Tab-separated table of C-alpha atoms in Angstrom:
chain	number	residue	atom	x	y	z
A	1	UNK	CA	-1.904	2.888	-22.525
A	2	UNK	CA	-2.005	3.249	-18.993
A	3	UNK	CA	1.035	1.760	-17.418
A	4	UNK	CA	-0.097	2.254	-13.733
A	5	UNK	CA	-3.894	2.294	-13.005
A	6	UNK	CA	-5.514	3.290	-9.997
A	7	UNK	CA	-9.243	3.105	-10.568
A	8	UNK	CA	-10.957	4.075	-6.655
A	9	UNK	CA	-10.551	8.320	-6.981
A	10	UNK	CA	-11.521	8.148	-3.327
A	11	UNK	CA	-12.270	5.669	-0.919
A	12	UNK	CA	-14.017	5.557	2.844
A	13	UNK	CA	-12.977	3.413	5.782
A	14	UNK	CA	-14.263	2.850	9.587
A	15	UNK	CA	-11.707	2.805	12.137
A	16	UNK	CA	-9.982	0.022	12.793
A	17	UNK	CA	-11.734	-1.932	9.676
A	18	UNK	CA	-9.150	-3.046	7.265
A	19	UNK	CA	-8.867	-1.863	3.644
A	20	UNK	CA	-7.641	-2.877	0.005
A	21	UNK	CA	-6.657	0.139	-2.587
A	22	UNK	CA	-6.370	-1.278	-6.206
A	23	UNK	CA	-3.355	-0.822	-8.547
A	24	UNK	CA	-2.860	-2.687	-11.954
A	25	UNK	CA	-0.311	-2.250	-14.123
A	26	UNK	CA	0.884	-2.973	-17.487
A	27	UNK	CA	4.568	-3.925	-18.699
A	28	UNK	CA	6.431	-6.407	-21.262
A	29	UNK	CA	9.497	-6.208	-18.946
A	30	UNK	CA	10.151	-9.290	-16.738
A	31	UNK	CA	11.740	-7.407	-14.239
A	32	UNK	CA	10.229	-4.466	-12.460
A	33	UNK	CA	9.161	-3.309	-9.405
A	34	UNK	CA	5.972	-2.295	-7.453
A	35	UNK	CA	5.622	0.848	-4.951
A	36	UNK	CA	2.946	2.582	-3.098
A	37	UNK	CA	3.706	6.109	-1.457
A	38	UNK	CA	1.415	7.677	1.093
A	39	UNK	CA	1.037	11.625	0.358
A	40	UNK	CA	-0.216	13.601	3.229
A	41	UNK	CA	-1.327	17.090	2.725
A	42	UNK	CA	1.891	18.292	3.924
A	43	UNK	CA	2.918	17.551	0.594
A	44	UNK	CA	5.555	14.468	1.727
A	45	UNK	CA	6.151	11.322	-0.372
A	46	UNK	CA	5.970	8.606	1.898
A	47	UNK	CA	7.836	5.035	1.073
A	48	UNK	CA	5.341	2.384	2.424
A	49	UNK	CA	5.581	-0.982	0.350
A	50	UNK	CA	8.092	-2.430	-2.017
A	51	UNK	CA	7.349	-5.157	-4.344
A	52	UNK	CA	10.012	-7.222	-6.959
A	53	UNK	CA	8.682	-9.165	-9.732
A	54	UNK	CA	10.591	-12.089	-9.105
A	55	UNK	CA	9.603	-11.887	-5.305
A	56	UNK	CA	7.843	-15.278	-4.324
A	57	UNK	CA	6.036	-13.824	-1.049
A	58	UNK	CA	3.766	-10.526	-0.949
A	59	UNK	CA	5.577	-7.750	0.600
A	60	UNK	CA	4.705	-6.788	3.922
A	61	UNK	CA	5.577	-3.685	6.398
A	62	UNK	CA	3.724	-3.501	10.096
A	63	UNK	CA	0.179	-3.056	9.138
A	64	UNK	CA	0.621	-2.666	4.993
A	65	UNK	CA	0.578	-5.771	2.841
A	66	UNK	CA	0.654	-5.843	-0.755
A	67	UNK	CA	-1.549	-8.509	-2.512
A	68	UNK	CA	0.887	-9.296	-5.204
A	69	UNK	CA	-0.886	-11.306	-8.170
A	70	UNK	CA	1.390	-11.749	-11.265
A	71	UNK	CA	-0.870	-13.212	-13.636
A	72	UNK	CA	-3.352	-10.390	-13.400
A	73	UNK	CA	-0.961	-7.930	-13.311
A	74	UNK	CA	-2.156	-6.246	-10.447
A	75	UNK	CA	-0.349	-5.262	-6.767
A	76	UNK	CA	-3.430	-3.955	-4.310
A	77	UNK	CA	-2.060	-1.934	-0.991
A	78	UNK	CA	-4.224	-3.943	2.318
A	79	UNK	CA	-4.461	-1.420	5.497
A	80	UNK	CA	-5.022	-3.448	8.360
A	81	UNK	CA	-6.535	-1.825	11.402
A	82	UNK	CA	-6.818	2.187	9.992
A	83	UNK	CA	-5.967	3.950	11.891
A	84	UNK	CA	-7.361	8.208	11.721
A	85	UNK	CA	-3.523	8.948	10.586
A	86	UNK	CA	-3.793	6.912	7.349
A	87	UNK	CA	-6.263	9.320	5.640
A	88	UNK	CA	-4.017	10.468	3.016
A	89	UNK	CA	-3.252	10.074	-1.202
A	90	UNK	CA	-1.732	7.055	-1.905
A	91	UNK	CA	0.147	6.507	-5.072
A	92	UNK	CA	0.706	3.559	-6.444
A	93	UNK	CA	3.831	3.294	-8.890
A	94	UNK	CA	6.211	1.147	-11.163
A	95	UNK	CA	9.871	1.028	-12.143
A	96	UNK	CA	10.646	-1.099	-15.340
A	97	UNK	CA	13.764	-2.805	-15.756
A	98	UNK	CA	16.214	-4.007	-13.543
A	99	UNK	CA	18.093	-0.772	-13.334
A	100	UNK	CA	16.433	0.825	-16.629
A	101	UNK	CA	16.822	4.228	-15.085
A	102	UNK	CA	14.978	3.270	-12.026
A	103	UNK	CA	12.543	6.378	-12.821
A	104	UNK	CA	8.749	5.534	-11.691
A	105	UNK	CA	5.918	5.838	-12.955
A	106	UNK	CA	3.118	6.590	-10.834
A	107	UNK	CA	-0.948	6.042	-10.960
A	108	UNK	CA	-3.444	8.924	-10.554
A	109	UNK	CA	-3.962	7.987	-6.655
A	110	UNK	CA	-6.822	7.546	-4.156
A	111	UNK	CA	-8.012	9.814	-1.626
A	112	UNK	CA	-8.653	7.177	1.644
A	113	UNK	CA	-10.686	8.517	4.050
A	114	UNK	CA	-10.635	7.017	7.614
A	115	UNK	CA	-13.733	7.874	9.577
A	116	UNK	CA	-14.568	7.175	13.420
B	1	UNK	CA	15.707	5.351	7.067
B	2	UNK	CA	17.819	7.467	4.124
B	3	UNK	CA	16.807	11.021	4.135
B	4	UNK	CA	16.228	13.422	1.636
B	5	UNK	CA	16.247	17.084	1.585
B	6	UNK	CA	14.898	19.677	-0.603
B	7	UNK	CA	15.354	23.520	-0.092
B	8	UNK	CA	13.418	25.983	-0.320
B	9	UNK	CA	10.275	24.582	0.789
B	10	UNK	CA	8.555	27.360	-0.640
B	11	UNK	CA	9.364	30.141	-2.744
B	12	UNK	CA	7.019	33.336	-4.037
B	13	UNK	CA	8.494	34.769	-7.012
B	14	UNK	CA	7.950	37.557	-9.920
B	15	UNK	CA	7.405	36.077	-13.443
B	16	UNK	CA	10.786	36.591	-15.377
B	17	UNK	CA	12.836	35.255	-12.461
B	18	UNK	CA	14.928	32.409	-12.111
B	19	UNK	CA	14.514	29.943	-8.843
B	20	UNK	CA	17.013	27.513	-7.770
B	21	UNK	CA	15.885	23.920	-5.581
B	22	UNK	CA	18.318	22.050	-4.010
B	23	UNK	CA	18.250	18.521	-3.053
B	24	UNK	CA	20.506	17.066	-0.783
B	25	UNK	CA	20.983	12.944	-0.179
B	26	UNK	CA	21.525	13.430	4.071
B	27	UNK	CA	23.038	10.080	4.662
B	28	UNK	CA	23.633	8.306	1.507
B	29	UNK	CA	25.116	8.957	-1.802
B	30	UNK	CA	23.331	9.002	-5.063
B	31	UNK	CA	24.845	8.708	-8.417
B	32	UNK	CA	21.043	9.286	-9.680
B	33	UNK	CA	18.329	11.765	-8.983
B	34	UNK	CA	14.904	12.305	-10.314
B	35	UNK	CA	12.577	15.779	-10.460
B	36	UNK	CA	9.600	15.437	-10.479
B	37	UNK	CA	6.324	17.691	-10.382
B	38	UNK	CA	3.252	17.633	-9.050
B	39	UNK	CA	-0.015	19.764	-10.358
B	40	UNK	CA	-2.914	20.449	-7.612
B	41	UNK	CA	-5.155	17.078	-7.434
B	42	UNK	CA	-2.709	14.939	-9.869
B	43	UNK	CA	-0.357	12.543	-9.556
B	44	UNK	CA	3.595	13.295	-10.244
B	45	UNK	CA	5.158	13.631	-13.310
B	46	UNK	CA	8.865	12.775	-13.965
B	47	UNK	CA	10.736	15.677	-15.215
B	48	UNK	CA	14.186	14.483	-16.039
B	49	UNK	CA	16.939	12.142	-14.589
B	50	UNK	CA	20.250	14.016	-12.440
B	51	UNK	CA	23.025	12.152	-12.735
B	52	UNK	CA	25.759	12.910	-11.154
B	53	UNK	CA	28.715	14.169	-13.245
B	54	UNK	CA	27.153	14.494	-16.610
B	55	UNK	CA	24.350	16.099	-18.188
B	56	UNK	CA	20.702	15.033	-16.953
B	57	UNK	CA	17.901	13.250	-19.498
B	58	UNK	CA	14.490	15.071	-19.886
B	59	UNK	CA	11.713	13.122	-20.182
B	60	UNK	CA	9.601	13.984	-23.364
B	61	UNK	CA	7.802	17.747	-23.286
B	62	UNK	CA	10.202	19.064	-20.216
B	63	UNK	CA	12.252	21.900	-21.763
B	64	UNK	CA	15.788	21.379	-20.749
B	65	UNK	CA	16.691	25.066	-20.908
B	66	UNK	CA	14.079	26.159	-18.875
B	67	UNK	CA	14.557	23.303	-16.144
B	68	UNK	CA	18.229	23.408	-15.431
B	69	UNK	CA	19.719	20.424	-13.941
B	70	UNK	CA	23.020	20.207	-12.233
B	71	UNK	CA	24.536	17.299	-10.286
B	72	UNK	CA	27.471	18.391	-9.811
B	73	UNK	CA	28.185	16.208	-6.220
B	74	UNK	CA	26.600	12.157	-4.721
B	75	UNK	CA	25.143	14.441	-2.547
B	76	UNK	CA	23.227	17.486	-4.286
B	77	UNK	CA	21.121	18.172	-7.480
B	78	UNK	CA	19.907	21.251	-8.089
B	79	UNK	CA	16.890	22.563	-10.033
B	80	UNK	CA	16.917	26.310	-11.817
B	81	UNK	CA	13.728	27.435	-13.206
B	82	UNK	CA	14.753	30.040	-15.795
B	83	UNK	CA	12.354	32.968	-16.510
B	84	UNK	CA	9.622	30.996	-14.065
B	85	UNK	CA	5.874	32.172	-15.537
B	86	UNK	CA	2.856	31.599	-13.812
B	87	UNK	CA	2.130	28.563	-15.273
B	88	UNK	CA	5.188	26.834	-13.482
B	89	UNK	CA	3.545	27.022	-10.496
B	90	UNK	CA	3.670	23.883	-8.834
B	91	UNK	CA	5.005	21.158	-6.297
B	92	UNK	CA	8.089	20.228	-7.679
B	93	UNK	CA	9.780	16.841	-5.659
B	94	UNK	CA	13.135	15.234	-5.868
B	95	UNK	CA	13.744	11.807	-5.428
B	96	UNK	CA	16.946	9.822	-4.913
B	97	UNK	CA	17.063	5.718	-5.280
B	98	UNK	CA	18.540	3.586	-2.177
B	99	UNK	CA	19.145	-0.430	-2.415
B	100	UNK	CA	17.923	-1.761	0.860
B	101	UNK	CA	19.167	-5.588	0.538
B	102	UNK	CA	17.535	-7.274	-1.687
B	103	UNK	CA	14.765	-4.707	-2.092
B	104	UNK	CA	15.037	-1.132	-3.385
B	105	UNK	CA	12.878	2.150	-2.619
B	106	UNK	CA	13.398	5.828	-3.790
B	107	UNK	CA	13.258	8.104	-0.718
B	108	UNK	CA	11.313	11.280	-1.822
B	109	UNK	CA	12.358	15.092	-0.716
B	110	UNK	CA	9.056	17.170	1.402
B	111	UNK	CA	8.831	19.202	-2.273
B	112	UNK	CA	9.122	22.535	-2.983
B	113	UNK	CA	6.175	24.762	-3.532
B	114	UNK	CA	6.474	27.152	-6.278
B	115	UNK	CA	4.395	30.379	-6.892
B	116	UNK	CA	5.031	32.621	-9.389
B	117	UNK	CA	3.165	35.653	-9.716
């Protein structure tokens, strides 16, 4: 089974319009820990958004939140006000355990779009 | 922010010869590197764990003899790919993990582009 599913391939956005790029994910491990990356076509990994399980408020950095909801297992990247810059991949992506290796597993990614 | 780097950032090279990556922790140390690779339109695949001062672990399908890993410093992991064919062409990305507080985040390297012809 999937441990990290991203199920939008691609997505479009207007300017300035805000929006949400899924990611569930599956684990028996109480502790873990939620990512999403941005990937430009330069290639770069870029650290956006960092999530703990035990965490009681949903992460948030400048204009990315992360709608962290537990019982459904699932951790959805919001992009408030896109801006033309944010069309990029964007990974979501797991680590199990609290230390276990702290290797991460990442989703297949969405291709986001911004458009004037 | 911590900052990883990763040389070369591309390399051409004949099939039947060996390439070396570095990657370098800039302004941190790390006990514990990852490698990871990336096909054209797919997401990244975890190669093995570096850890620093004894042998790596290769995740399930990677052949350690052909993906040499040496972390032989907190500051440097290298990647050999022996006898490189054409079919290990690819972006190939290290990663390093940093605490920040009471969160956490693994900085990634720009990746190395591999073609071998």
């Amino acid at each position: 089974a999937q441990k990290i599913t991203q199920t939008q391939p691609g997505m479009f956005v207007q300017e300035k319009e805000a929006v949400t790029l899924d990611c569930t994910y599956d684990t028996s491990d109480p502790s873990y820990g939620l990512f999403w990356y941005k990937q430009p076509s330069s290639g770069e990994m870029i650290f956006l958004i960092y999530q703990g399980s035990y965490d009681q408020q949903n992460a948030t950095e400048g204009r990315y939140s992360l709608n962290f909801q537990k019982a459904r297992k699932s951790a959805n990247l919001v992009i408030s006000a896109s801006q033309l810059g944010d069309s990029a991949m964007y990974f979501c992506a797991m680590r199990e355990g609290r230390g276990g290796g702290n290797k991460l597993t990442f989703g297949t990614g969405t291709q986001l779009k911004v458009e004037l | 922010g911590a900052v990883v780097s990763q040389h070369p950032s591309w390399v051409i090279c004949k099939s039947g010869t060996s390439v070396k990556i570095e990657c370098r922790s800039l302004d941190f140390q790390a006990t514990t590197m990852f490698w990871y690779r990336q096909f054209p339109k797919q997401s990244l695949m975890l190669m093995a764990t570096s850890n620093e001062g004894s042998k790596a672990t290769y995740e399930q399908g990677v052949e350690k003899d052909k993906f040499l890993i040496n972390h032989a410093s907190l500051t440097l992991s290298t990647l050999t790919v022996t006898s490189a064919h054409p079919e290990d062409s690819s972006f190939y990305i290290c990663s390093a993990r940093v605490s920040l507080g009471a969160g956490e985040t693994q900085y990634f390297g720009p990746g190395t582009r591999l073609l071998v012809l």
